[in-house]
Coordinates of C-alpha atoms and ligand atoms in Angstrom, one line a residue:
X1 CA 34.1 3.1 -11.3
X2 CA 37.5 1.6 -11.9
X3 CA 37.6 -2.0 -13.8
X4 CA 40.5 -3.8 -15.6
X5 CA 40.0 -4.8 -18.9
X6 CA 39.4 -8.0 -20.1
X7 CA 40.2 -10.7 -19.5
X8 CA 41.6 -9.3 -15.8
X9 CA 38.3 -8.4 -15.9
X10 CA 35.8 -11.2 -16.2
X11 CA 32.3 -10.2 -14.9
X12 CA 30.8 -13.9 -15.6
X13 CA 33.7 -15.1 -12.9
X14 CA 31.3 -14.5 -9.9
X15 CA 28.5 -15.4 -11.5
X16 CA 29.7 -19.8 -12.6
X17 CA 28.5 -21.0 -9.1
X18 CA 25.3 -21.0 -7.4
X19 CA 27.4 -20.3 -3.7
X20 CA 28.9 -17.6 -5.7
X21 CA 26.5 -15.6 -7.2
X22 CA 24.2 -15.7 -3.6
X23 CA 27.8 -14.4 -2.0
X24 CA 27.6 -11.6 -4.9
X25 CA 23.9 -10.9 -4.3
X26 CA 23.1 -6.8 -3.3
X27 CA 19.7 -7.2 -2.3
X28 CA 17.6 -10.0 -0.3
X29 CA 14.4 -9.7 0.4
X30 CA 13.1 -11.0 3.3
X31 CA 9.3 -10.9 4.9
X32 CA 9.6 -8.3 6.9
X33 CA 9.7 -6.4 3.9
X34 CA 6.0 -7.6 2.9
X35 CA 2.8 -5.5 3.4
X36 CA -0.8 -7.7 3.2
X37 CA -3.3 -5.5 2.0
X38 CA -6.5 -7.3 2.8
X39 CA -10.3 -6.3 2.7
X40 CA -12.8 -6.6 4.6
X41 CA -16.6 -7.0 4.1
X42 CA -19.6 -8.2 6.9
X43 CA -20.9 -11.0 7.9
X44 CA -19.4 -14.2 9.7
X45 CA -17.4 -17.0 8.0
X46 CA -17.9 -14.7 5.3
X47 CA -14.9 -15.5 2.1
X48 CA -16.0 -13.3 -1.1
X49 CA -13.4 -14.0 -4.0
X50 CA -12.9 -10.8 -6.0
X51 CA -13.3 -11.7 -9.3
X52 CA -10.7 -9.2 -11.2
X53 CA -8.1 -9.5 -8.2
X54 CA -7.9 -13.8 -9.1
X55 CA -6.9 -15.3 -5.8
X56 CA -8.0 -12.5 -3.7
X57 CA -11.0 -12.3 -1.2
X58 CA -12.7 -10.7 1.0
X59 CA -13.1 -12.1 4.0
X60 CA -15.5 -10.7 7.0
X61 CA -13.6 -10.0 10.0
X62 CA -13.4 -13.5 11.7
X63 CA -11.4 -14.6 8.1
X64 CA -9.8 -11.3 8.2
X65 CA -8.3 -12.5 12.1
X66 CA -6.9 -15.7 10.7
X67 CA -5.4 -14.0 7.7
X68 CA -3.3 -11.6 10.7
X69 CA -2.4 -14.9 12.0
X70 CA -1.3 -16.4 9.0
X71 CA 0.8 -13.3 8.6
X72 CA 2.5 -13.6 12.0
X73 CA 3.2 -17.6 11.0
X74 CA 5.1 -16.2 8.1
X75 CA 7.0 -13.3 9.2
X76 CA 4.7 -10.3 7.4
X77 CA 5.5 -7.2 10.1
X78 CA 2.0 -5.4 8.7
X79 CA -1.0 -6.1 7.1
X80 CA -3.2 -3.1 5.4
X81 CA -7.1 -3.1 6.0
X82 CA -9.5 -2.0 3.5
X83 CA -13.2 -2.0 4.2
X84 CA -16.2 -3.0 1.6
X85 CA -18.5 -0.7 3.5
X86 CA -22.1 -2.2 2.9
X87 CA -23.6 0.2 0.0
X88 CA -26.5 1.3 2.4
X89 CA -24.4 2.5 4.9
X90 CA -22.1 5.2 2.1
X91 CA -23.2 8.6 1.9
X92 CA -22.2 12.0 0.0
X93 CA -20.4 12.7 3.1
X94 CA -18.9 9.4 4.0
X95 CA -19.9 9.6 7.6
X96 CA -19.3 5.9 8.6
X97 CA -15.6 6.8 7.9
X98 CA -16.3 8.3 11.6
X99 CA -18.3 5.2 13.2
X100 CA -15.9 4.0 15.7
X101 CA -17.8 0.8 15.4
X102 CA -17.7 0.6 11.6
X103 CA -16.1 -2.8 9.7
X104 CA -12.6 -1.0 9.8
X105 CA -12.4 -0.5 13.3
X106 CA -14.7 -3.9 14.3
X107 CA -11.7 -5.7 12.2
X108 CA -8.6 -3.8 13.8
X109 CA -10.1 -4.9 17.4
X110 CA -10.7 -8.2 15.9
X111 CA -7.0 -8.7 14.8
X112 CA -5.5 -7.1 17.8
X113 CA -7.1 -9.9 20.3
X114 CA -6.2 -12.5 17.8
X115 CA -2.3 -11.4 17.6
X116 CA -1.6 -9.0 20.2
X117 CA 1.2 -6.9 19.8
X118 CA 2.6 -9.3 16.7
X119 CA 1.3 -7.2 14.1
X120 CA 1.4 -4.0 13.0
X121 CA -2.4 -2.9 11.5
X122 CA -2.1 -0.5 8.8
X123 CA -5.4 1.7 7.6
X124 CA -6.4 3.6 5.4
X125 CA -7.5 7.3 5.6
X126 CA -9.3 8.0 2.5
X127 CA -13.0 8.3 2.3
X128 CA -13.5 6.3 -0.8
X129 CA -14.8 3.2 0.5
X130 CA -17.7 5.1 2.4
X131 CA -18.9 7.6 -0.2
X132 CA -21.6 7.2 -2.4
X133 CA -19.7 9.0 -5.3
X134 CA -16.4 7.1 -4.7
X135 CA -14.2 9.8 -4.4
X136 CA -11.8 9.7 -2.0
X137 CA -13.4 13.2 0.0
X138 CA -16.2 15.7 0.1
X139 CA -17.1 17.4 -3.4
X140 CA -19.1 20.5 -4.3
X141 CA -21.8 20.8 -6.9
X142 CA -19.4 20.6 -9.7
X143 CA -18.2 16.9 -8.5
X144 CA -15.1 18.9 -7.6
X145 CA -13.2 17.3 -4.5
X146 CA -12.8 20.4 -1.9
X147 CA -9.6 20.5 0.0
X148 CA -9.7 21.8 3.8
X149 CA -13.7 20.5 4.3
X150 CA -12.6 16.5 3.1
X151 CA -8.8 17.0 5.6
X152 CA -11.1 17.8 8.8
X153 CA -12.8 14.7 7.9
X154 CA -9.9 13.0 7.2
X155 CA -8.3 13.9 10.6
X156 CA -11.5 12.5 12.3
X157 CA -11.4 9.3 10.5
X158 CA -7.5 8.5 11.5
X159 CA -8.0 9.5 15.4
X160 CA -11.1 7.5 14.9
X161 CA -8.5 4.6 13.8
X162 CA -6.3 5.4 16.0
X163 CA -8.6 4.9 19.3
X164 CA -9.7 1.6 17.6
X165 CA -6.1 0.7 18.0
X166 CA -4.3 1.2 14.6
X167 CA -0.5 1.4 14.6
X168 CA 0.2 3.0 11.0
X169 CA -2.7 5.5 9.6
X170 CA -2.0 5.7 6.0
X171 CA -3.9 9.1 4.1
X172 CA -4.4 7.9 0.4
X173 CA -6.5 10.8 -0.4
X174 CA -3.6 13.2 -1.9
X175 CA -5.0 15.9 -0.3
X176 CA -2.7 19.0 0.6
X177 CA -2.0 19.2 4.0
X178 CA -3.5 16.4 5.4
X179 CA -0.3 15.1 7.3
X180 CA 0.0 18.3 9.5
X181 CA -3.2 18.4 10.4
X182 CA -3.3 14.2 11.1
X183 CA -0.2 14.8 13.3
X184 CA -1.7 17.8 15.3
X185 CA -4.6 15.6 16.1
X186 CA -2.5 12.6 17.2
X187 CA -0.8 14.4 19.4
X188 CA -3.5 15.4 21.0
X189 CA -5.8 13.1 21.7
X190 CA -2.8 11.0 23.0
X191 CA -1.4 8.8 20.2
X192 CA 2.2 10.2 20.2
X193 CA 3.5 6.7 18.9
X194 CA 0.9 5.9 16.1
X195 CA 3.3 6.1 13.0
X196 CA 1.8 8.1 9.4
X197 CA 2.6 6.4 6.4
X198 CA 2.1 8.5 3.9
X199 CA 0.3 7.5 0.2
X200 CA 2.9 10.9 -0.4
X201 CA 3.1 10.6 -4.5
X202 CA 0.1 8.7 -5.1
X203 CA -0.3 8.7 -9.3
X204 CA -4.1 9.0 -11.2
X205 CA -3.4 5.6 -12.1
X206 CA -5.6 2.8 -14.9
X207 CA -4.1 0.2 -12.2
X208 CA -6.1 0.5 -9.8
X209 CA -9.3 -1.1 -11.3
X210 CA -9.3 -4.1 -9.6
X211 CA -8.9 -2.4 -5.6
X212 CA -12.0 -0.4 -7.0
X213 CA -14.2 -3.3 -7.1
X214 CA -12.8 -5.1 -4.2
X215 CA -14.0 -1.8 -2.2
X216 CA -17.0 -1.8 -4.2
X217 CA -16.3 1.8 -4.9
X218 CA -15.4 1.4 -8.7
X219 CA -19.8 1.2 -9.8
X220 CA -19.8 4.3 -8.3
X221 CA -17.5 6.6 -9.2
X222 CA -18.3 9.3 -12.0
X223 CA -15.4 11.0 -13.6
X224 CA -11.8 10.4 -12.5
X225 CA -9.5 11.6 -9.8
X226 CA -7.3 13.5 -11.6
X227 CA -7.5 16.8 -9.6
X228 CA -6.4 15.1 -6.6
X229 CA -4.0 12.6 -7.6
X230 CA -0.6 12.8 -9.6
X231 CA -0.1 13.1 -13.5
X232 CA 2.2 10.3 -14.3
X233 CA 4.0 12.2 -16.4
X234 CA 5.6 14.0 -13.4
X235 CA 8.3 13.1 -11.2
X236 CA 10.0 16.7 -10.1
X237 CA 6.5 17.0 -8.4
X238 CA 6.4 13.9 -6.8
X239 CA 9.4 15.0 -4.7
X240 CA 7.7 18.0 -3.3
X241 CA 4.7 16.5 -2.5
X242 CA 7.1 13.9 -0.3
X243 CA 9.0 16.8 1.0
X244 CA 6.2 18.3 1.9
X245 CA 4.8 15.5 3.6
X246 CA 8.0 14.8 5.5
X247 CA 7.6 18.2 7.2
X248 CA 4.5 17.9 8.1
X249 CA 5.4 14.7 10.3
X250 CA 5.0 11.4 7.8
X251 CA 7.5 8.9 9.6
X252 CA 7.6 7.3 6.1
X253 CA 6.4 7.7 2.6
X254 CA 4.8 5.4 -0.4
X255 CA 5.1 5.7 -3.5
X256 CA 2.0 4.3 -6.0
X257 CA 1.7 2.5 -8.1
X258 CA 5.0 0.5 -7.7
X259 CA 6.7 -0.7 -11.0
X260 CA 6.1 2.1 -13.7
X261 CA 7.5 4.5 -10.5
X262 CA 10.8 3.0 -9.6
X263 CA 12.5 6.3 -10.9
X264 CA 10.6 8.0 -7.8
X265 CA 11.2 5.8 -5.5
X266 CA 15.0 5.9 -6.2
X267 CA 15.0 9.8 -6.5
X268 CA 13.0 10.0 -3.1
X269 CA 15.1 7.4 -1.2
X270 CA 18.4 9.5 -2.6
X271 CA 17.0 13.1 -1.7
X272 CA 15.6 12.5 1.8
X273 CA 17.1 9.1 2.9
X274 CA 13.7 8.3 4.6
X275 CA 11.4 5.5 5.0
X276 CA 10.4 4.9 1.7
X277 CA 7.5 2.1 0.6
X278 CA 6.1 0.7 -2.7
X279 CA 2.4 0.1 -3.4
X280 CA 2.5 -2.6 -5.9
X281 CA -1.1 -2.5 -6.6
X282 CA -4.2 -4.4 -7.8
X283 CA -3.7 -3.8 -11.5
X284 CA -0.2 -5.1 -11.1
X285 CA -0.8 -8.0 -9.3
X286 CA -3.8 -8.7 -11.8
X287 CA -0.8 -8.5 -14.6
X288 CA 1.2 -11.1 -12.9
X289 CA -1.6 -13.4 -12.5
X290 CA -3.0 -12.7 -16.0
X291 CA 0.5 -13.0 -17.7
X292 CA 1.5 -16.6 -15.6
X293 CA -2.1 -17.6 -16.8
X294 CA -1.2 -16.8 -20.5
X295 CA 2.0 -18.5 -20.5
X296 CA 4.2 -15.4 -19.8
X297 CA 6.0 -16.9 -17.3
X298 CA 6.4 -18.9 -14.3
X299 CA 4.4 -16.9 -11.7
X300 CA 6.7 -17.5 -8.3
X301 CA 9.8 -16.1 -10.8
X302 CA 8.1 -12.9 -12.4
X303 CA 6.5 -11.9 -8.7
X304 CA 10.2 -12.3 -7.1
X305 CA 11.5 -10.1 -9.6
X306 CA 9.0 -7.6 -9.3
X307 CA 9.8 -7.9 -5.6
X308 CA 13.5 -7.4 -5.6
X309 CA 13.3 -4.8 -7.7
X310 CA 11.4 -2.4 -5.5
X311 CA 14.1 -3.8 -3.3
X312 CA 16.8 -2.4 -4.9
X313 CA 15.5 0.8 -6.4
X314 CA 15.1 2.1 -2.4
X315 CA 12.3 0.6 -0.7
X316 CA 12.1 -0.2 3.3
X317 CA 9.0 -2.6 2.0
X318 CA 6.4 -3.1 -0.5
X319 CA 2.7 -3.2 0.1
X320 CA 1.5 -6.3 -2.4
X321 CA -1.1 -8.6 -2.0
X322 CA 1.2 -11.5 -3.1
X323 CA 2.5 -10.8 0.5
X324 CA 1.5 -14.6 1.7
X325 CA 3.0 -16.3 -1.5
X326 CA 6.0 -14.4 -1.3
X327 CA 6.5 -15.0 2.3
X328 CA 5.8 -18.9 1.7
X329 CA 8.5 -19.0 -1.0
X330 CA 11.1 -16.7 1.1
X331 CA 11.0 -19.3 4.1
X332 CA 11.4 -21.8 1.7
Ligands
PBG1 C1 -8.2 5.0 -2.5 C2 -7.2 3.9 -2.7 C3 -7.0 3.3 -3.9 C4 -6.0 2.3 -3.7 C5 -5.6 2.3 -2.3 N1 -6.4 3.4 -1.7 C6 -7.6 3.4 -5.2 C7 -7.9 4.8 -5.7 O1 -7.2 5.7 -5.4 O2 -8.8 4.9 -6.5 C8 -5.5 1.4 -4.8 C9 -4.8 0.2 -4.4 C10 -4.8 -0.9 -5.4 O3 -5.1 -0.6 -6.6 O4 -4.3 -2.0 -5.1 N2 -8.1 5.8 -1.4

């Protein structure tokens, strides 16, 4: 980088006038780069608040169909489903996962004949909201979560998805590989174009706590999910796991949790020049809401920053349930 010295050099110059400094500006968000994550529980006219996520609900599918439309008013491309499976129907094995009439796939159906083509619907392949441990697959004896046995599940449960009409299936089990065998099976039961985004380095994260009880998962889970998902410490590792995941067919990748991972998401967005997305999850979001509360700061400022900062470190789009507030303030 080549700069004259002061005073040639004046960096405030650009930065004295409001027309200036949005002139100067490298990165805008806009909508489109907003993911709603929203979940889903039974019923009808059903709105559950989630008590640790504070302006968060679930809402049964009919709410969960006016939320999709609420996102196509304001210009969110996606929304992410997440089901509260009712706790008699999880199991060691997690069938419902497989129940093409289960609350994920009633709700996709719901919110395709409510927008159409508008939206993209985004799931989640994982098969912690259906088991009765809360881990994300199938475990042995030990508690230990087995590989190969929990990805043939796994590639049920997105074809399942898929046939209910999903446009992105999103594995967020970290298991190894789960993307080749997902893409095999897509191809062959005739869902060339259904796109795999994939949770690629997913960290064994303490910010996930809120998501847990909005899945109604958290209660149940013994031990942690360590052997599964990443150290945090590591960031080397997190590029394989995304290479890896590239070649096996993921048409883009995510990186989670968002903020305390920016590093990866730069690295990855350098090295492969792909698709790369930011989970900025529950516990974050709880942070926000908790630190505005406490008199940190003014909420709409310290989300935006959070925002543009994924932004700028690499990401195509961020997955945050602040979507709808975002979007509102974006379209001014
Ligand atoms: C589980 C899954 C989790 C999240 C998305 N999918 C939690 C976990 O791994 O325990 C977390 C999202 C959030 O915290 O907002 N398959």
């Amino acid at each position: 980088m080549t700069n004259a010295s002061y005073p040639a050099t004046r960096m405030r110059r650009t930065r004295a006038h409001d027309w200036s400094r949005r002139m100067h500006r490298e990165t805008v968000l806009t909508p489109a780069d907003l993911i709603w994550p929203l979940f889903v529980t039974e019923g009808t006219g059903v709105e559950e608040p989630v008590a640790s996520l504070p302006g968060v609900s679930r809402w049964s599918i009919d709410g969960i169909a006016k939320r999709a439309r609420e996102a196509v008013e304001l210009g969110i491309p996606c929304i992410a489903l997440f089901p509260n499976t009712p706790q008699g129907k999880r199991s060691d094995d997690g069938a419902e996962a497989l129940n093409p009439d289960n609350l994920m796939c009633r709700a996709i159906k719901a919110v395709r004949d409510a927008c159409g083509g508008d939206i993209g619907i985004l799931t989640d392949v994982a098969l912690d909201p259906y088991t009765s441990h809360g881990q994300d697959g199938l475990i042995d004896a030990n508690g230990y979560v087995l590989n190969d046995d929990t990805v043939a599940v796994l590639v049920d449960q997105a074809v399942t998805q898929a046939e209910a009409g999903a446009d992105i299936v999103a594995p967020s089990d970290m298991m190894d590989g789960r993307v080749k065998a997902i893409r095999m099976a897509l191809e062959m039961n005739g869902h060339p174009n259904v796109q795999i985004m994939s949770y690629a380095a997913k960290y064994a994260s303490a910010f996930y706590g809120p998501f847990r009880d909005a899945v109604g998962s958290g209660g149940l889970l013994k031990g942690d999910k360590k052997s599964y998902q990443m150290d945090p410490a590591n960031g080397d590792e997190a590029l394989r796991e995304i290479a890896l995941d590239i070649a096996e067919g993921a048409d883009s990748i995510m990186v989670k949790p968002g903020l305390a991972y920016l590093d990866v998401i730069w690295r990855a967005k350098q090295q492969f020049g792909v698709p790369v997305f930011a989970y900025q999850v529950s516990g974050e979001y709880a942070l926000i809401e908790a630190g505005a509360a406490a008199g940190v700061g003014d909420r709409e400022a310290l989300l935006m920053e959070k925002l543009v900062a994924f932004k700028r470190a690499g990401c195509s789009g961020v997955l945050t349930y602040h979507a709808p507030l975002a979007a509102r303030l974006l379209n001014g």
